mmCIF file of C-alpha atoms in Angstrom:
data_model
loop_
_atom_site.group_PDB
_atom_site.id
_atom_site.type_symbol
_atom_site.label_atom_id
_atom_site.label_comp_id
_atom_site.label_asym_id
_atom_site.label_seq_id
_atom_site.Cartn_x
_atom_site.Cartn_y
_atom_site.Cartn_z
ATOM 1 C CA UNK A 1 63.161 120.887 240.064
ATOM 2 C CA UNK A 2 63.761 121.245 236.327
ATOM 3 C CA UNK A 3 66.955 123.182 237.009
ATOM 4 C CA UNK A 4 68.169 120.490 239.403
ATOM 5 C CA UNK A 5 67.475 117.797 236.830
ATOM 6 C CA UNK A 6 69.398 119.644 234.117
ATOM 7 C CA UNK A 7 72.277 120.252 236.552
ATOM 8 C CA UNK A 8 72.423 116.538 237.358
ATOM 9 C CA UNK A 9 72.393 115.606 233.670
ATOM 10 C CA UNK A 10 75.251 118.036 232.983
ATOM 11 C CA UNK A 11 77.215 116.814 236.004
ATOM 12 C CA UNK A 12 76.831 113.236 234.778
ATOM 13 C CA UNK A 13 78.054 114.225 231.315
ATOM 14 C CA UNK A 14 81.107 115.968 232.757
ATOM 15 C CA UNK A 15 81.962 113.061 235.035
ATOM 16 C CA UNK A 16 81.623 110.564 232.189
ATOM 17 C CA UNK A 17 83.996 112.693 230.135
ATOM 18 C CA UNK A 18 86.504 112.662 232.987
ATOM 19 C CA UNK A 19 86.149 108.870 233.317
ATOM 20 C CA UNK A 20 86.903 108.495 229.625
ATOM 21 C CA UNK A 21 90.018 110.671 229.906
ATOM 22 C CA UNK A 22 91.238 108.795 232.973
ATOM 23 C CA UNK A 23 90.779 105.435 231.219
ATOM 24 C CA UNK A 24 92.812 106.712 228.278
ATOM 25 C CA UNK A 25 95.503 107.903 230.690
ATOM 26 C CA UNK A 26 95.664 104.455 232.314
ATOM 27 C CA UNK A 27 95.983 102.791 228.889
ATOM 28 C CA UNK A 28 98.780 105.166 227.932
ATOM 29 C CA UNK A 29 100.703 104.607 231.151
ATOM 30 C CA UNK A 30 100.282 100.824 230.996
ATOM 31 C CA UNK A 31 101.870 100.564 227.553
ATOM 32 C CA UNK A 32 104.825 102.798 228.317
ATOM 33 C CA UNK A 33 108.244 101.281 228.629
ATOM 34 C CA UNK A 34 108.638 100.156 232.247
ATOM 35 C CA UNK A 35 105.015 100.676 233.371
ATOM 36 C CA UNK A 36 106.003 99.836 236.985
ATOM 37 C CA UNK A 37 107.533 103.289 237.090
ATOM 38 C CA UNK A 38 103.991 104.688 236.775
ATOM 39 C CA UNK A 39 102.334 102.233 239.172
ATOM 40 C CA UNK A 40 101.229 104.873 241.697
ATOM 41 C CA UNK A 41 99.793 107.103 238.958
ATOM 42 C CA UNK A 42 97.931 104.140 237.449
ATOM 43 C CA UNK A 43 96.539 103.158 240.849
ATOM 44 C CA UNK A 44 95.428 106.720 241.573
ATOM 45 C CA UNK A 45 93.697 107.005 238.189
ATOM 46 C CA UNK A 46 91.953 103.643 238.687
ATOM 47 C CA UNK A 47 90.710 104.700 242.127
ATOM 48 C CA UNK A 48 89.412 107.946 240.682
ATOM 49 C CA UNK A 49 87.618 106.028 237.942
ATOM 50 C CA UNK A 50 85.911 103.865 240.565
ATOM 51 C CA UNK A 51 84.875 106.920 242.589
ATOM 52 C CA UNK A 52 83.508 108.698 239.529
ATOM 53 C CA UNK A 53 81.607 105.578 238.450
ATOM 54 C CA UNK A 54 79.932 105.500 241.868
ATOM 55 C CA UNK A 55 79.068 109.173 241.390
ATOM 56 C CA UNK A 56 77.477 108.453 238.008
ATOM 57 C CA UNK A 57 75.440 105.619 239.529
ATOM 58 C CA UNK A 58 74.160 107.885 242.308
ATOM 59 C CA UNK A 59 73.392 110.722 239.885
ATOM 60 C CA UNK A 60 71.457 108.334 237.626
ATOM 61 C CA UNK A 61 69.483 107.114 240.634
ATOM 62 C CA UNK A 62 68.641 110.683 241.624
ATOM 63 C CA UNK A 63 67.646 111.565 238.055
ATOM 64 C CA UNK A 64 65.365 108.531 238.020
ATOM 65 C CA UNK A 65 63.795 109.513 241.354
ATOM 66 C CA UNK A 66 63.222 113.087 240.184
ATOM 67 C CA UNK A 67 61.710 111.884 236.906
ATOM 68 C CA UNK A 68 59.329 109.522 238.700
ATOM 69 C CA UNK A 69 58.149 112.242 241.084
ATOM 70 C CA UNK A 70 57.420 114.854 238.448
#
């Protein structure tokens, strides 16, 4: 169980790092000249951010459940 907990913590850290990078990518694309040209890339990045944020929520819930049961 300890290994699973540490794996979840590391997965959460990696996902949060990816979220941060995606948010920076969106900011960069939005300030470019003619941001409409990058609309599909911005939308894709925003959808990925949402999916990863759900993942973080679920990982945090699982970490909490594991911590309570140990």
